[in-house]
Amino acid sequence: MVTLDGEYRIAVLHQAAPTPAIGGVLKPVKPGGYKDSSADLAYALHLESQDACTPSIKLITPSSSPDPSKDADWSFGDYKETILEVIEKHGANVLWANTNVHSAHALLDIAKQHPDILMVGQDPRHVDNYDDKAWVNRWLQSHAGLEGTFPQTWIVPRDTPEVLASIPLPVIIKPVRGRGSQGVAYCRTSNELEQRAKKLWETGSRVVIEEFCSGEEVTITVLPPGTYDPPVGVKDKHWALPVVRRFDHTDGIMPYSGGVPVTANSTLVPLEEASVDPEYARLQKRCELVGQALGTLATIRIDARRRGQTASGMDREFALFDTNMKPNITGPGRPGRDDQAALTVLAAGGLGWSYRDLVRNMLRQAVKLRCLL
């Protein structure tokens, strides 16, 4: 964590610049480029700046009088020219990268010119690999404590479709580089699997197929080392927030949060329930090991499902299946946004943190851009 002697002059960045194809696969862009969540967190920062307890925060916005109901008034597109203008003309010294970064992202060039600017976000140099669902799960399983913690997985290239016939059903099929539940499907039959694979092969040369874990689904948020508000304090390693349970799946898959708010199908696992089932604590520990292995600089979210039940009806262990380098960070505060608490916001509520508390604590873990050089 890096602190400033003076004022935090913060500019929030949303996704506007085109994302390059990697290995022939283009990651889908969220409609609006995260302008909605960027406006949510920028508005929370604005409220912090108005609070007499946090006078050291100033928010820089595209509009001189941003309207809480207008997403576009609160954040800047992540073009190099735009970022330089925000720094050199408007005096920003903190960039909140609420966007999908990659190895050609503008922040890497900005770091060369302004290495002492602070950033909240991930290291763009590593995200290309970490966003590759085929690569990252295999790589993570090579780390101590994570062996065997992911579902059995098959990577099927477009030019070997015959491999599909040998894969035991049911399975989950997904794109190599996905976003949320987009392109993810539960396949019970060989025909379903073949049709889904053909559709995904139109946008990439490979597909990821995983064994279907039929049990409880949860999500874990992992934060980087640093100093946090009570009741957390100082953390010298990556650490996990309380567990959030997912429910009301549609055909085996969680629906897209843009269609169904996560507040309608997700809830904290009660602490008394988590305390009597050691699998929750084991899962949190494994997710912390994921954060340490990846060396993440900001918040990540990891999804997991139980492998089903034993013959006696006991819940089996959790399998980790998806690491989200850019977790959604929508939150309440602006008009009409009361039901837009993201999974990470729900998890933070387990510590007694509000959305503003979470945003403030994420800001405190900002790093200097020189760490990207």
mmCIF file of C-alpha atoms in Angstrom:
data_model
loop_
_atom_site.group_PDB
_atom_site.id
_atom_site.type_symbol
_atom_site.label_atom_id
_atom_site.label_comp_id
_atom_site.label_asym_id
_atom_site.label_seq_id
_atom_site.Cartn_x
_atom_site.Cartn_y
_atom_site.Cartn_z
ATOM 1 C CA MET A 1 0.000 0.000 0.000
ATOM 2 C CA VAL A 2 1.187 3.522 -0.862
ATOM 3 C CA THR A 3 -0.159 6.633 0.862
ATOM 4 C CA LEU A 4 -0.024 10.237 -0.276
ATOM 5 C CA ASP A 5 1.039 13.158 1.875
ATOM 6 C CA GLY A 6 -1.564 15.367 0.255
ATOM 7 C CA GLU A 7 -4.793 14.897 -1.627
ATOM 8 C CA TYR A 8 -5.957 11.812 -3.512
ATOM 9 C CA ARG A 9 -7.123 13.243 -6.859
ATOM 10 C CA ILE A 10 -8.898 10.243 -8.335
ATOM 11 C CA ALA A 11 -10.063 9.526 -11.879
ATOM 12 C CA VAL A 12 -12.063 6.359 -12.542
ATOM 13 C CA LEU A 13 -11.441 4.633 -15.889
ATOM 14 C CA HIS A 14 -14.008 2.526 -17.733
ATOM 15 C CA GLN A 15 -13.412 0.291 -20.752
ATOM 16 C CA ALA A 16 -13.478 2.246 -24.001
ATOM 17 C CA ALA A 17 -10.333 1.299 -25.936
ATOM 18 C CA PRO A 18 -10.630 -1.842 -28.105
ATOM 19 C CA THR A 19 -9.397 -5.062 -26.522
ATOM 20 C CA PRO A 20 -6.969 -6.993 -28.738
ATOM 21 C CA ALA A 21 -7.562 -10.607 -29.707
ATOM 22 C CA ILE A 22 -5.191 -12.939 -27.859
ATOM 23 C CA GLY A 23 -4.374 -16.268 -29.450
ATOM 24 C CA GLY A 24 -7.156 -15.621 -31.937
ATOM 25 C CA VAL A 25 -9.734 -15.157 -29.163
ATOM 26 C CA LEU A 26 -11.428 -11.842 -28.383
ATOM 27 C CA LYS A 27 -12.808 -11.385 -24.869
ATOM 28 C CA PRO A 28 -16.375 -10.015 -25.021
ATOM 29 C CA VAL A 29 -16.762 -6.387 -23.992
ATOM 30 C CA LYS A 30 -19.438 -5.618 -21.433
ATOM 31 C CA PRO A 31 -22.112 -3.328 -22.913
ATOM 32 C CA GLY A 32 -21.275 0.165 -21.716
ATOM 33 C CA GLY A 33 -17.724 -0.817 -20.803
ATOM 34 C CA TYR A 34 -18.393 -0.848 -17.024
ATOM 35 C CA LYS A 35 -19.652 2.734 -17.080
ATOM 36 C CA ASP A 36 -22.410 1.724 -14.676
ATOM 37 C CA SER A 37 -20.132 0.288 -11.987
ATOM 38 C CA SER A 38 -17.596 3.048 -12.641
ATOM 39 C CA ALA A 39 -20.294 5.599 -11.894
ATOM 40 C CA ASP A 40 -21.311 3.677 -8.767
ATOM 41 C CA LEU A 41 -17.810 3.632 -7.303
ATOM 42 C CA ALA A 42 -17.065 7.197 -8.445
ATOM 43 C CA TYR A 43 -20.232 8.365 -6.709
ATOM 44 C CA ALA A 44 -19.139 6.521 -3.544
ATOM 45 C CA LEU A 45 -15.775 8.287 -3.776
ATOM 46 C CA HIS A 46 -17.601 11.584 -4.276
ATOM 47 C CA LEU A 47 -19.544 10.974 -1.051
ATOM 48 C CA GLU A 48 -16.263 10.149 0.682
ATOM 49 C CA SER A 49 -14.809 13.447 -0.533
ATOM 50 C CA GLN A 50 -17.761 15.289 1.003
ATOM 51 C CA ASP A 51 -17.277 13.555 4.345
ATOM 52 C CA ALA A 52 -15.485 15.641 6.950
ATOM 53 C CA CYS A 53 -13.632 12.480 8.039
ATOM 54 C CA THR A 54 -11.965 12.024 4.617
ATOM 55 C CA PRO A 55 -11.004 15.501 3.374
ATOM 56 C CA SER A 56 -8.000 14.148 1.449
ATOM 57 C CA ILE A 57 -10.116 12.742 -1.429
ATOM 58 C CA LYS A 58 -11.019 14.714 -4.541
ATOM 59 C CA LEU A 59 -12.843 13.103 -7.453
ATOM 60 C CA ILE A 60 -12.111 14.189 -11.032
ATOM 61 C CA THR A 61 -15.011 13.674 -13.450
ATOM 62 C CA PRO A 62 -15.702 14.424 -17.146
ATOM 63 C CA SER A 63 -18.583 16.680 -16.118
ATOM 64 C CA SER A 64 -18.100 19.678 -13.847
ATOM 65 C CA SER A 65 -21.501 18.892 -12.313
ATOM 66 C CA PRO A 66 -21.977 15.136 -12.671
ATOM 67 C CA ASP A 67 -25.559 13.867 -12.530
ATOM 68 C CA PRO A 68 -25.932 10.779 -10.262
ATOM 69 C CA SER A 69 -28.425 9.310 -12.741
ATOM 70 C CA LYS A 70 -26.034 9.541 -15.728
ATOM 71 C CA ASP A 71 -23.332 6.880 -15.978
ATOM 72 C CA ALA A 72 -21.219 8.819 -18.478
ATOM 73 C CA ASP A 73 -20.739 11.799 -16.127
ATOM 74 C CA TRP A 74 -18.507 9.918 -13.697
ATOM 75 C CA SER A 75 -15.639 8.121 -15.464
ATOM 76 C CA PHE A 76 -13.175 8.412 -18.328
ATOM 77 C CA GLY A 77 -12.502 6.007 -21.199
ATOM 78 C CA ASP A 78 -9.207 4.154 -20.925
ATOM 79 C CA TYR A 79 -7.594 5.607 -24.058
ATOM 80 C CA LYS A 80 -3.970 6.697 -23.630
ATOM 81 C CA GLU A 81 -4.706 10.251 -24.746
ATOM 82 C CA THR A 82 -7.622 10.544 -22.335
ATOM 83 C CA ILE A 83 -5.586 9.229 -19.403
ATOM 84 C CA LEU A 84 -2.701 11.614 -20.142
ATOM 85 C CA GLU A 85 -5.115 14.546 -20.265
ATOM 86 C CA VAL A 86 -6.644 13.537 -16.950
ATOM 87 C CA ILE A 87 -3.168 13.485 -15.402
ATOM 88 C CA GLU A 88 -1.502 16.457 -17.070
ATOM 89 C CA LYS A 89 -4.429 18.874 -17.362
ATOM 90 C CA HIS A 90 -6.635 17.867 -14.459
ATOM 91 C CA GLY A 91 -3.988 16.791 -11.944
ATOM 92 C CA ALA A 92 -5.098 13.218 -11.317
ATOM 93 C CA ASN A 93 -2.634 11.295 -9.161
ATOM 94 C CA VAL A 94 -4.759 8.143 -8.717
ATOM 95 C CA LEU A 95 -6.190 6.078 -11.596
ATOM 96 C CA TRP A 96 -8.876 3.566 -10.700
ATOM 97 C CA ALA A 97 -8.760 1.045 -13.552
ATOM 98 C CA ASN A 98 -12.320 -0.301 -13.503
ATOM 99 C CA THR A 99 -11.679 -1.936 -16.856
ATOM 100 C CA ASN A 100 -10.318 -5.090 -18.444
ATOM 101 C CA VAL A 101 -6.564 -4.582 -18.738
ATOM 102 C CA HIS A 102 -4.202 -6.562 -20.988
ATOM 103 C CA SER A 103 -0.560 -6.620 -22.112
ATOM 104 C CA ALA A 104 -1.103 -3.826 -24.640
ATOM 105 C CA HIS A 105 -3.114 -1.579 -22.318
ATOM 106 C CA ALA A 106 -2.402 2.154 -22.215
ATOM 107 C CA LEU A 107 -1.508 2.009 -18.515
ATOM 108 C CA LEU A 108 1.827 0.401 -19.396
ATOM 109 C CA ASP A 109 2.810 3.422 -21.500
ATOM 110 C CA ILE A 110 1.451 5.808 -18.881
ATOM 111 C CA ALA A 111 3.673 4.110 -16.279
ATOM 112 C CA LYS A 112 6.783 5.023 -18.263
ATOM 113 C CA GLN A 113 5.825 8.701 -18.301
ATOM 114 C CA HIS A 114 4.242 8.972 -14.862
ATOM 115 C CA PRO A 115 5.645 6.166 -12.672
ATOM 116 C CA ASP A 116 4.595 7.824 -9.393
ATOM 117 C CA ILE A 117 0.909 7.966 -10.260
ATOM 118 C CA LEU A 118 -1.121 5.543 -8.123
ATOM 119 C CA MET A 119 -3.323 2.823 -9.577
ATOM 120 C CA VAL A 120 -6.153 0.664 -8.263
ATOM 121 C CA GLY A 121 -6.264 -2.354 -10.563
ATOM 122 C CA GLN A 122 -4.417 -5.401 -11.847
ATOM 123 C CA ASP A 123 -1.003 -5.639 -13.504
ATOM 124 C CA PRO A 124 -1.789 -5.588 -17.260
ATOM 125 C CA ARG A 125 1.310 -7.650 -18.064
ATOM 126 C CA HIS A 126 -0.121 -10.823 -16.508
ATOM 127 C CA VAL A 127 -3.838 -10.641 -17.185
ATOM 128 C CA ASP A 128 -3.587 -12.140 -20.695
ATOM 129 C CA ASN A 129 -2.631 -15.479 -19.140
ATOM 130 C CA TYR A 130 -4.830 -15.133 -16.078
ATOM 131 C CA ASP A 131 -7.937 -14.463 -18.206
ATOM 132 C CA ASP A 132 -7.263 -17.651 -20.193
ATOM 133 C CA LYS A 133 -9.483 -20.219 -18.463
ATOM 134 C CA ALA A 134 -7.657 -23.063 -20.182
ATOM 135 C CA TRP A 135 -4.241 -21.891 -19.002
ATOM 136 C CA VAL A 136 -4.828 -20.455 -15.550
ATOM 137 C CA ASN A 137 -6.596 -23.392 -13.895
ATOM 138 C CA ARG A 138 -3.937 -25.800 -15.130
ATOM 139 C CA TRP A 139 -1.171 -23.482 -13.925
ATOM 140 C CA LEU A 140 -2.756 -22.890 -10.520
ATOM 141 C CA GLN A 141 -3.028 -26.620 -9.872
ATOM 142 C CA SER A 142 0.761 -26.852 -10.019
ATOM 143 C CA HIS A 143 0.983 -24.821 -6.785
ATOM 144 C CA ALA A 144 1.222 -26.347 -3.330
ATOM 145 C CA GLY A 145 -2.163 -26.517 -1.663
ATOM 146 C CA LEU A 146 -4.091 -26.201 -4.935
ATOM 147 C CA GLU A 147 -3.486 -29.643 -6.405
ATOM 148 C CA GLY A 148 -6.715 -31.281 -7.512
ATOM 149 C CA THR A 149 -8.886 -28.327 -6.527
ATOM 150 C CA PHE A 150 -10.294 -27.665 -10.023
ATOM 151 C CA PRO A 151 -12.790 -29.739 -12.057
ATOM 152 C CA GLN A 152 -11.531 -32.176 -14.667
ATOM 153 C CA THR A 153 -11.084 -30.104 -17.803
ATOM 154 C CA TRP A 154 -10.749 -30.721 -21.529
ATOM 155 C CA ILE A 155 -9.448 -28.146 -24.034
ATOM 156 C CA VAL A 156 -10.895 -29.002 -27.432
ATOM 157 C CA PRO A 157 -9.506 -27.287 -30.557
ATOM 158 C CA ARG A 158 -11.734 -26.545 -33.528
ATOM 159 C CA ASP A 159 -9.767 -28.970 -35.725
ATOM 160 C CA THR A 160 -10.320 -32.016 -33.454
ATOM 161 C CA PRO A 161 -14.103 -32.107 -32.912
ATOM 162 C CA GLU A 162 -14.021 -35.900 -32.584
ATOM 163 C CA VAL A 163 -12.643 -35.432 -29.048
ATOM 164 C CA LEU A 164 -16.120 -34.352 -27.914
ATOM 165 C CA ALA A 165 -17.446 -37.892 -28.255
ATOM 166 C CA SER A 166 -15.040 -39.209 -25.584
ATOM 167 C CA ILE A 167 -15.968 -36.692 -22.884
ATOM 168 C CA PRO A 168 -18.286 -38.038 -20.143
ATOM 169 C CA LEU A 169 -21.512 -36.097 -19.679
ATOM 170 C CA PRO A 170 -22.937 -33.913 -18.238
ATOM 171 C CA VAL A 171 -20.436 -31.052 -18.620
ATOM 172 C CA ILE A 172 -20.095 -27.298 -18.640
ATOM 173 C CA ILE A 173 -18.794 -25.705 -21.835
ATOM 174 C CA LYS A 174 -17.377 -22.188 -21.891
ATOM 175 C CA PRO A 175 -15.211 -19.889 -24.034
ATOM 176 C CA VAL A 176 -11.486 -19.707 -23.326
ATOM 177 C CA ARG A 177 -11.845 -15.982 -22.613
ATOM 178 C CA GLY A 178 -15.267 -15.221 -21.276
ATOM 179 C CA ARG A 179 -17.067 -12.597 -19.246
ATOM 180 C CA GLY A 180 -19.515 -13.678 -16.588
ATOM 181 C CA SER A 181 -21.869 -16.374 -17.814
ATOM 182 C CA GLN A 182 -21.694 -15.254 -21.439
ATOM 183 C CA GLY A 183 -21.241 -18.298 -23.674
ATOM 184 C CA VAL A 184 -21.358 -20.746 -20.729
ATOM 185 C CA ALA A 185 -23.758 -23.690 -21.030
ATOM 186 C CA TYR A 186 -24.704 -26.921 -19.259
ATOM 187 C CA CYS A 187 -24.726 -29.853 -21.700
ATOM 188 C CA ARG A 188 -26.507 -33.118 -20.912
ATOM 189 C CA THR A 189 -26.306 -34.762 -24.340
ATOM 190 C CA SER A 190 -23.690 -35.219 -27.050
ATOM 191 C CA ASN A 191 -25.817 -33.225 -29.471
ATOM 192 C CA GLU A 192 -26.048 -30.259 -27.063
ATOM 193 C CA LEU A 193 -22.289 -30.338 -26.538
ATOM 194 C CA GLU A 194 -21.566 -30.481 -30.263
ATOM 195 C CA GLN A 195 -23.900 -27.598 -31.083
ATOM 196 C CA ARG A 196 -22.540 -25.411 -28.284
ATOM 197 C CA ALA A 197 -18.946 -26.161 -29.296
ATOM 198 C CA LYS A 198 -19.634 -25.239 -32.922
ATOM 199 C CA LYS A 199 -21.078 -21.913 -31.812
ATOM 200 C CA LEU A 200 -18.065 -21.082 -29.619
ATOM 201 C CA TRP A 201 -15.606 -22.177 -32.322
ATOM 202 C CA GLU A 202 -17.003 -19.330 -34.451
ATOM 203 C CA THR A 203 -15.264 -16.867 -32.113
ATOM 204 C CA GLY A 204 -12.185 -18.840 -31.042
ATOM 205 C CA SER A 205 -10.079 -21.823 -32.008
ATOM 206 C CA ARG A 206 -10.558 -23.655 -28.687
ATOM 207 C CA VAL A 207 -13.299 -24.313 -26.140
ATOM 208 C CA VAL A 208 -13.083 -25.259 -22.465
ATOM 209 C CA ILE A 209 -15.160 -28.181 -21.218
ATOM 210 C CA GLU A 210 -15.392 -29.003 -17.499
ATOM 211 C CA GLU A 211 -16.947 -31.789 -15.501
ATOM 212 C CA PHE A 212 -20.236 -30.618 -14.028
ATOM 213 C CA CYS A 213 -20.137 -30.162 -10.254
ATOM 214 C CA SER A 214 -23.741 -30.526 -9.130
ATOM 215 C CA GLY A 215 -23.549 -29.141 -5.605
ATOM 216 C CA GLU A 216 -23.784 -25.754 -3.898
ATOM 217 C CA GLU A 217 -22.240 -22.811 -5.763
ATOM 218 C CA VAL A 218 -20.434 -20.023 -3.902
ATOM 219 C CA THR A 219 -18.134 -17.139 -4.667
ATOM 220 C CA ILE A 220 -15.130 -15.850 -2.719
ATOM 221 C CA THR A 221 -13.608 -12.370 -2.952
ATOM 222 C CA VAL A 222 -9.865 -12.127 -2.297
ATOM 223 C CA LEU A 223 -8.133 -8.845 -1.471
ATOM 224 C CA PRO A 224 -4.393 -8.058 -1.575
ATOM 225 C CA PRO A 225 -2.144 -7.532 1.459
ATOM 226 C CA GLY A 226 -2.431 -4.139 3.139
ATOM 227 C CA THR A 227 -3.932 -2.159 5.979
ATOM 228 C CA TYR A 228 -7.712 -2.183 6.252
ATOM 229 C CA ASP A 229 -10.451 -0.729 8.416
ATOM 230 C CA PRO A 230 -11.682 -2.643 11.476
ATOM 231 C CA PRO A 231 -12.378 -5.441 12.035
ATOM 232 C CA VAL A 232 -9.609 -6.458 9.600
ATOM 233 C CA GLY A 233 -6.487 -4.408 10.345
ATOM 234 C CA VAL A 234 -3.133 -5.335 8.800
ATOM 235 C CA LYS A 235 -2.926 -8.266 6.387
ATOM 236 C CA ASP A 236 0.505 -9.430 5.246
ATOM 237 C CA LYS A 237 -0.941 -11.924 2.737
ATOM 238 C CA HIS A 238 -3.901 -12.138 0.401
ATOM 239 C CA TRP A 239 -7.078 -12.725 2.369
ATOM 240 C CA ALA A 240 -10.665 -13.772 1.704
ATOM 241 C CA LEU A 241 -13.946 -12.072 2.494
ATOM 242 C CA PRO A 242 -16.868 -14.123 3.867
ATOM 243 C CA VAL A 243 -18.501 -16.652 1.537
ATOM 244 C CA VAL A 244 -21.463 -15.728 -0.685
ATOM 245 C CA ARG A 245 -23.879 -18.477 -1.774
ATOM 246 C CA ARG A 246 -25.487 -18.498 -5.237
ATOM 247 C CA PHE A 247 -28.938 -19.972 -5.956
ATOM 248 C CA ASP A 248 -31.781 -19.990 -8.513
ATOM 249 C CA HIS A 249 -29.637 -21.257 -11.384
ATOM 250 C CA THR A 250 -31.086 -21.303 -14.884
ATOM 251 C CA ASP A 251 -30.393 -24.675 -16.517
ATOM 252 C CA GLY A 252 -27.408 -25.274 -14.237
ATOM 253 C CA ILE A 253 -25.830 -21.822 -14.808
ATOM 254 C CA MET A 254 -26.076 -18.579 -12.857
ATOM 255 C CA PRO A 255 -27.904 -15.991 -14.994
ATOM 256 C CA TYR A 256 -26.115 -12.862 -16.198
ATOM 257 C CA SER A 257 -26.145 -10.194 -13.486
ATOM 258 C CA GLY A 258 -27.242 -7.587 -16.038
ATOM 259 C CA GLY A 259 -30.514 -9.468 -16.358
ATOM 260 C CA VAL A 260 -31.010 -10.708 -12.800
ATOM 261 C CA PRO A 261 -29.453 -8.623 -9.981
ATOM 262 C CA VAL A 262 -27.176 -10.728 -7.779
ATOM 263 C CA THR A 263 -29.134 -9.513 -4.760
ATOM 264 C CA ALA A 264 -32.002 -11.678 -6.060
ATOM 265 C CA ASN A 265 -30.018 -14.923 -6.244
ATOM 266 C CA SER A 266 -27.104 -14.550 -3.830
ATOM 267 C CA THR A 267 -26.687 -14.245 -0.078
ATOM 268 C CA LEU A 268 -24.016 -14.447 2.590
ATOM 269 C CA VAL A 269 -23.503 -17.881 4.086
ATOM 270 C CA PRO A 270 -24.479 -17.302 7.729
ATOM 271 C CA LEU A 271 -21.366 -17.210 9.902
ATOM 272 C CA GLU A 272 -22.829 -19.805 12.294
ATOM 273 C CA GLU A 273 -23.389 -22.167 9.347
ATOM 274 C CA ALA A 274 -19.894 -21.582 7.972
ATOM 275 C CA SER A 275 -18.363 -22.207 11.401
ATOM 276 C CA VAL A 276 -19.700 -25.768 11.625
ATOM 277 C CA ASP A 277 -18.707 -26.839 8.104
ATOM 278 C CA PRO A 278 -14.900 -26.771 7.721
ATOM 279 C CA GLU A 279 -15.198 -26.908 3.917
ATOM 280 C CA TYR A 280 -15.963 -23.177 3.828
ATOM 281 C CA ALA A 281 -12.740 -22.299 5.665
ATOM 282 C CA ARG A 282 -10.762 -24.708 3.464
ATOM 283 C CA LEU A 283 -12.209 -23.050 0.387
ATOM 284 C CA GLN A 284 -11.316 -19.564 1.638
ATOM 285 C CA LYS A 285 -7.750 -20.730 2.285
ATOM 286 C CA ARG A 286 -7.446 -22.155 -1.221
ATOM 287 C CA CYS A 287 -8.758 -18.935 -2.705
ATOM 288 C CA GLU A 288 -6.179 -16.991 -0.712
ATOM 289 C CA LEU A 289 -3.518 -19.279 -2.199
ATOM 290 C CA VAL A 290 -4.857 -18.404 -5.657
ATOM 291 C CA GLY A 291 -4.416 -14.698 -4.918
ATOM 292 C CA GLN A 292 -0.881 -15.304 -3.689
ATOM 293 C CA ALA A 293 0.028 -17.422 -6.712
ATOM 294 C CA LEU A 294 -1.309 -14.790 -9.108
ATOM 295 C CA GLY A 295 0.214 -11.933 -7.122
ATOM 296 C CA THR A 296 -2.899 -9.861 -7.672
ATOM 297 C CA LEU A 297 -2.698 -6.154 -6.856
ATOM 298 C CA ALA A 298 -6.429 -5.594 -6.431
ATOM 299 C CA THR A 299 -9.666 -7.423 -5.708
ATOM 300 C CA ILE A 300 -10.428 -10.706 -7.494
ATOM 301 C CA ARG A 301 -13.377 -13.083 -7.238
ATOM 302 C CA ILE A 302 -13.269 -16.876 -7.450
ATOM 303 C CA ASP A 303 -16.283 -19.095 -8.136
ATOM 304 C CA ALA A 304 -16.579 -22.634 -6.773
ATOM 305 C CA ARG A 305 -19.078 -25.493 -6.601
ATOM 306 C CA ARG A 306 -19.326 -28.587 -4.464
ATOM 307 C CA ARG A 307 -18.699 -31.816 -6.334
ATOM 308 C CA GLY A 308 -22.135 -33.104 -5.259
ATOM 309 C CA GLN A 309 -23.036 -35.341 -2.347
ATOM 310 C CA THR A 310 -21.827 -38.661 -1.023
ATOM 311 C CA ALA A 311 -24.072 -41.737 -0.963
ATOM 312 C CA SER A 312 -24.941 -40.879 2.634
ATOM 313 C CA GLY A 313 -26.057 -37.368 1.682
ATOM 314 C CA MET A 314 -22.982 -35.479 2.922
ATOM 315 C CA ASP A 315 -21.852 -32.472 0.888
ATOM 316 C CA ARG A 316 -18.587 -33.049 -0.942
ATOM 317 C CA GLU A 317 -15.639 -30.645 -1.117
ATOM 318 C CA PHE A 318 -15.641 -27.520 -3.273
ATOM 319 C CA ALA A 319 -13.965 -27.330 -6.681
ATOM 320 C CA LEU A 320 -12.722 -23.919 -7.869
ATOM 321 C CA PHE A 321 -13.765 -23.256 -11.450
ATOM 322 C CA ASP A 322 -13.449 -19.583 -12.394
ATOM 323 C CA THR A 323 -11.070 -16.790 -11.387
ATOM 324 C CA ASN A 324 -12.368 -13.316 -12.239
ATOM 325 C CA MET A 325 -9.596 -10.743 -12.526
ATOM 326 C CA LYS A 326 -12.092 -7.900 -13.028
ATOM 327 C CA PRO A 327 -14.952 -8.637 -10.612
ATOM 328 C CA ASN A 328 -18.039 -6.507 -10.943
ATOM 329 C CA ILE A 329 -18.055 -3.670 -8.406
ATOM 330 C CA THR A 330 -21.542 -2.241 -8.838
ATOM 331 C CA GLY A 331 -23.013 -0.852 -5.644
ATOM 332 C CA PRO A 332 -25.919 1.104 -4.178
ATOM 333 C CA GLY A 333 -25.998 4.846 -3.656
ATOM 334 C CA ARG A 334 -27.090 6.428 -6.916
ATOM 335 C CA PRO A 335 -30.824 6.757 -7.735
ATOM 336 C CA GLY A 336 -32.392 3.449 -8.739
ATOM 337 C CA ARG A 337 -29.319 1.406 -7.801
ATOM 338 C CA ASP A 338 -30.375 0.002 -4.433
ATOM 339 C CA ASP A 339 -30.516 -3.577 -5.756
ATOM 340 C CA GLN A 340 -27.182 -3.371 -7.570
ATOM 341 C CA ALA A 341 -24.880 -4.653 -4.838
ATOM 342 C CA ALA A 342 -22.275 -6.868 -6.533
ATOM 343 C CA LEU A 343 -21.129 -10.187 -5.084
ATOM 344 C CA THR A 344 -18.037 -8.547 -3.612
ATOM 345 C CA VAL A 345 -20.232 -5.919 -1.950
ATOM 346 C CA LEU A 346 -22.402 -8.648 -0.414
ATOM 347 C CA ALA A 347 -19.261 -10.368 0.870
ATOM 348 C CA ALA A 348 -17.945 -7.144 2.405
ATOM 349 C CA GLY A 349 -21.243 -6.823 4.247
ATOM 350 C CA GLY A 350 -20.207 -9.911 6.193
ATOM 351 C CA LEU A 351 -17.515 -7.754 7.826
ATOM 352 C CA GLY A 352 -20.003 -4.994 8.544
ATOM 353 C CA TRP A 353 -18.643 -2.899 5.654
ATOM 354 C CA SER A 354 -20.919 -0.758 3.520
ATOM 355 C CA TYR A 355 -20.273 -0.195 -0.180
ATOM 356 C CA ARG A 356 -18.459 3.027 0.682
ATOM 357 C CA ASP A 357 -16.341 1.180 3.234
ATOM 358 C CA LEU A 358 -15.330 -1.362 0.585
ATOM 359 C CA VAL A 359 -14.457 1.327 -1.974
ATOM 360 C CA ARG A 360 -12.412 3.250 0.605
ATOM 361 C CA ASN A 361 -10.484 0.132 1.570
ATOM 362 C CA MET A 362 -9.803 -0.764 -2.051
ATOM 363 C CA LEU A 363 -8.429 2.762 -2.574
ATOM 364 C CA ARG A 364 -6.063 2.330 0.371
ATOM 365 C CA GLN A 365 -4.352 -0.551 -1.464
ATOM 366 C CA ALA A 366 -3.378 1.575 -4.493
ATOM 367 C CA VAL A 367 0.117 0.941 -5.897
ATOM 368 C CA LYS A 368 2.481 3.130 -7.901
ATOM 369 C CA LEU A 369 2.515 2.618 -11.654
ATOM 370 C CA ARG A 370 6.274 2.053 -11.476
ATOM 371 C CA CYS A 371 5.507 -1.495 -10.291
ATOM 372 C CA LEU A 372 4.379 -2.192 -13.877
ATOM 373 C CA LEU A 373 7.800 -1.398 -15.323
#
